[in-house]
Amino acid sequence: ENRGFWLAPPWRGQRLMQEAADAVTDFWFNELKFPVLRAPKAVANTASRRISEKQGMRLVATEERNFVCGRMPAEIWEITAEEWNESRKKGRNVLG
């Protein structure tokens, strides 16, 4: 439960969130030196899922969670610092 974002509808679909997620993830691992990042998301949020997939994250759990719009199924995605930095070398994210 380390990362979450919200973007207003007029700004969606411009890769802004992908770029922001990559910058935050890179900072998390390479500046703050945390070993693991976990990102919860509503199952229905397919755009958020695509960002996690592009970053090389893997699905590690599913559960019910409370969101701004109510309780719903959620996925927990995870990536390690080692996996992130390897992903960057392979060009799987904006910063790589």
mmCIF file of C-alpha atoms in Angstrom:
data_model
loop_
_atom_site.group_PDB
_atom_site.id
_atom_site.type_symbol
_atom_site.label_atom_id
_atom_site.label_comp_id
_atom_site.label_asym_id
_atom_site.label_seq_id
_atom_site.Cartn_x
_atom_site.Cartn_y
_atom_site.Cartn_z
ATOM 1 C CA GLU A 1 0.000 0.000 0.000
ATOM 2 C CA ASN A 2 2.769 2.322 -0.969
ATOM 3 C CA ARG A 3 1.468 4.116 -4.050
ATOM 4 C CA GLY A 4 -1.804 5.527 -5.256
ATOM 5 C CA PHE A 5 -2.803 8.225 -7.741
ATOM 6 C CA TRP A 6 -5.871 10.104 -8.921
ATOM 7 C CA LEU A 7 -6.086 11.957 -12.229
ATOM 8 C CA ALA A 8 -8.981 14.173 -13.348
ATOM 9 C CA PRO A 9 -10.820 12.868 -16.446
ATOM 10 C CA PRO A 10 -9.698 15.679 -18.825
ATOM 11 C CA TRP A 11 -6.063 14.654 -18.289
ATOM 12 C CA ARG A 12 -6.485 10.896 -18.792
ATOM 13 C CA GLY A 13 -5.213 9.035 -21.852
ATOM 14 C CA GLN A 14 -2.093 11.185 -22.298
ATOM 15 C CA ARG A 15 0.429 8.847 -20.600
ATOM 16 C CA LEU A 16 0.794 11.376 -17.766
ATOM 17 C CA MET A 17 0.015 8.767 -15.125
ATOM 18 C CA GLN A 18 2.504 6.288 -16.606
ATOM 19 C CA GLU A 19 5.213 8.934 -16.496
ATOM 20 C CA ALA A 20 4.291 9.938 -12.933
ATOM 21 C CA ALA A 21 4.165 6.315 -11.759
ATOM 22 C CA ASP A 22 7.585 5.618 -13.266
ATOM 23 C CA ALA A 23 9.112 8.703 -11.634
ATOM 24 C CA VAL A 24 7.625 7.868 -8.223
ATOM 25 C CA THR A 25 8.652 4.209 -8.479
ATOM 26 C CA ASP A 26 12.191 5.140 -9.475
ATOM 27 C CA PHE A 27 12.411 7.581 -6.550
ATOM 28 C CA TRP A 28 10.985 4.939 -4.179
ATOM 29 C CA PHE A 29 13.707 2.452 -5.047
ATOM 30 C CA ASN A 30 16.740 4.501 -6.037
ATOM 31 C CA GLU A 31 16.498 7.500 -3.700
ATOM 32 C CA LEU A 32 14.543 6.213 -0.702
ATOM 33 C CA LYS A 33 16.112 2.728 -1.053
ATOM 34 C CA PHE A 34 12.984 0.736 -0.188
ATOM 35 C CA PRO A 35 13.233 -2.938 -1.257
ATOM 36 C CA VAL A 36 9.578 -3.527 -2.307
ATOM 37 C CA LEU A 37 6.684 -1.436 -3.614
ATOM 38 C CA ARG A 38 3.070 -2.584 -3.311
ATOM 39 C CA ALA A 39 0.259 -0.900 -5.225
ATOM 40 C CA PRO A 40 -3.410 -1.652 -4.498
ATOM 41 C CA LYS A 41 -6.006 -0.931 -7.164
ATOM 42 C CA ALA A 42 -9.675 -1.580 -7.832
ATOM 43 C CA VAL A 43 -10.140 -4.589 -10.111
ATOM 44 C CA ALA A 44 -12.331 -2.441 -12.376
ATOM 45 C CA ASN A 45 -9.509 0.074 -12.899
ATOM 46 C CA THR A 46 -7.995 -1.456 -16.029
ATOM 47 C CA ALA A 47 -5.915 1.644 -16.833
ATOM 48 C CA SER A 48 -4.145 1.336 -13.487
ATOM 49 C CA ARG A 49 -3.603 -2.379 -14.109
ATOM 50 C CA ARG A 50 -1.929 -1.600 -17.450
ATOM 51 C CA ILE A 51 0.491 0.792 -15.728
ATOM 52 C CA SER A 52 1.467 -1.910 -13.228
ATOM 53 C CA GLU A 53 1.893 -4.466 -16.016
ATOM 54 C CA LYS A 54 4.070 -2.070 -18.045
ATOM 55 C CA GLN A 55 6.223 -1.490 -14.978
ATOM 56 C CA GLY A 56 6.849 -5.230 -14.630
ATOM 57 C CA MET A 57 4.794 -5.575 -11.446
ATOM 58 C CA ARG A 58 3.079 -8.835 -10.566
ATOM 59 C CA LEU A 59 -0.295 -9.511 -8.981
ATOM 60 C CA VAL A 60 0.250 -10.889 -5.453
ATOM 61 C CA ALA A 61 -3.200 -10.753 -3.817
ATOM 62 C CA THR A 62 -6.873 -9.997 -4.283
ATOM 63 C CA GLU A 63 -9.221 -8.785 -1.556
ATOM 64 C CA GLU A 64 -12.138 -6.472 -0.809
ATOM 65 C CA ARG A 65 -11.155 -2.856 -0.041
ATOM 66 C CA ASN A 66 -12.732 0.486 0.670
ATOM 67 C CA PHE A 67 -12.261 3.066 -2.073
ATOM 68 C CA VAL A 68 -13.579 6.613 -2.486
ATOM 69 C CA CYS A 69 -16.565 5.222 -4.398
ATOM 70 C CA GLY A 70 -17.231 2.380 -1.929
ATOM 71 C CA ARG A 71 -16.169 -1.180 -1.124
ATOM 72 C CA MET A 72 -15.123 -3.307 -4.084
ATOM 73 C CA PRO A 73 -12.736 -6.058 -5.213
ATOM 74 C CA ALA A 74 -9.097 -4.985 -5.256
ATOM 75 C CA GLU A 75 -5.789 -6.312 -6.531
ATOM 76 C CA ILE A 76 -2.426 -5.838 -4.849
ATOM 77 C CA TRP A 77 0.493 -5.516 -7.266
ATOM 78 C CA GLU A 78 4.143 -5.715 -6.239
ATOM 79 C CA ILE A 79 7.642 -5.182 -7.582
ATOM 80 C CA THR A 80 11.078 -5.343 -5.956
ATOM 81 C CA ALA A 81 13.916 -2.881 -6.440
ATOM 82 C CA GLU A 82 15.865 -5.548 -8.312
ATOM 83 C CA GLU A 83 12.943 -6.247 -10.661
ATOM 84 C CA TRP A 84 12.354 -2.518 -11.219
ATOM 85 C CA ASN A 85 15.959 -1.792 -12.124
ATOM 86 C CA GLU A 86 16.063 -4.815 -14.442
ATOM 87 C CA SER A 87 12.837 -3.577 -16.063
ATOM 88 C CA ARG A 88 14.453 -0.178 -16.650
ATOM 89 C CA LYS A 89 17.381 -1.840 -18.409
ATOM 90 C CA LYS A 90 14.922 -3.589 -20.733
ATOM 91 C CA GLY A 91 13.095 -0.330 -21.510
ATOM 92 C CA ARG A 92 9.774 -1.351 -19.947
ATOM 93 C CA ASN A 93 9.068 2.049 -18.447
ATOM 94 C CA VAL A 94 9.285 5.720 -19.331
ATOM 95 C CA LEU A 95 12.481 6.449 -17.413
ATOM 96 C CA GLY A 96 14.431 3.466 -18.740
#
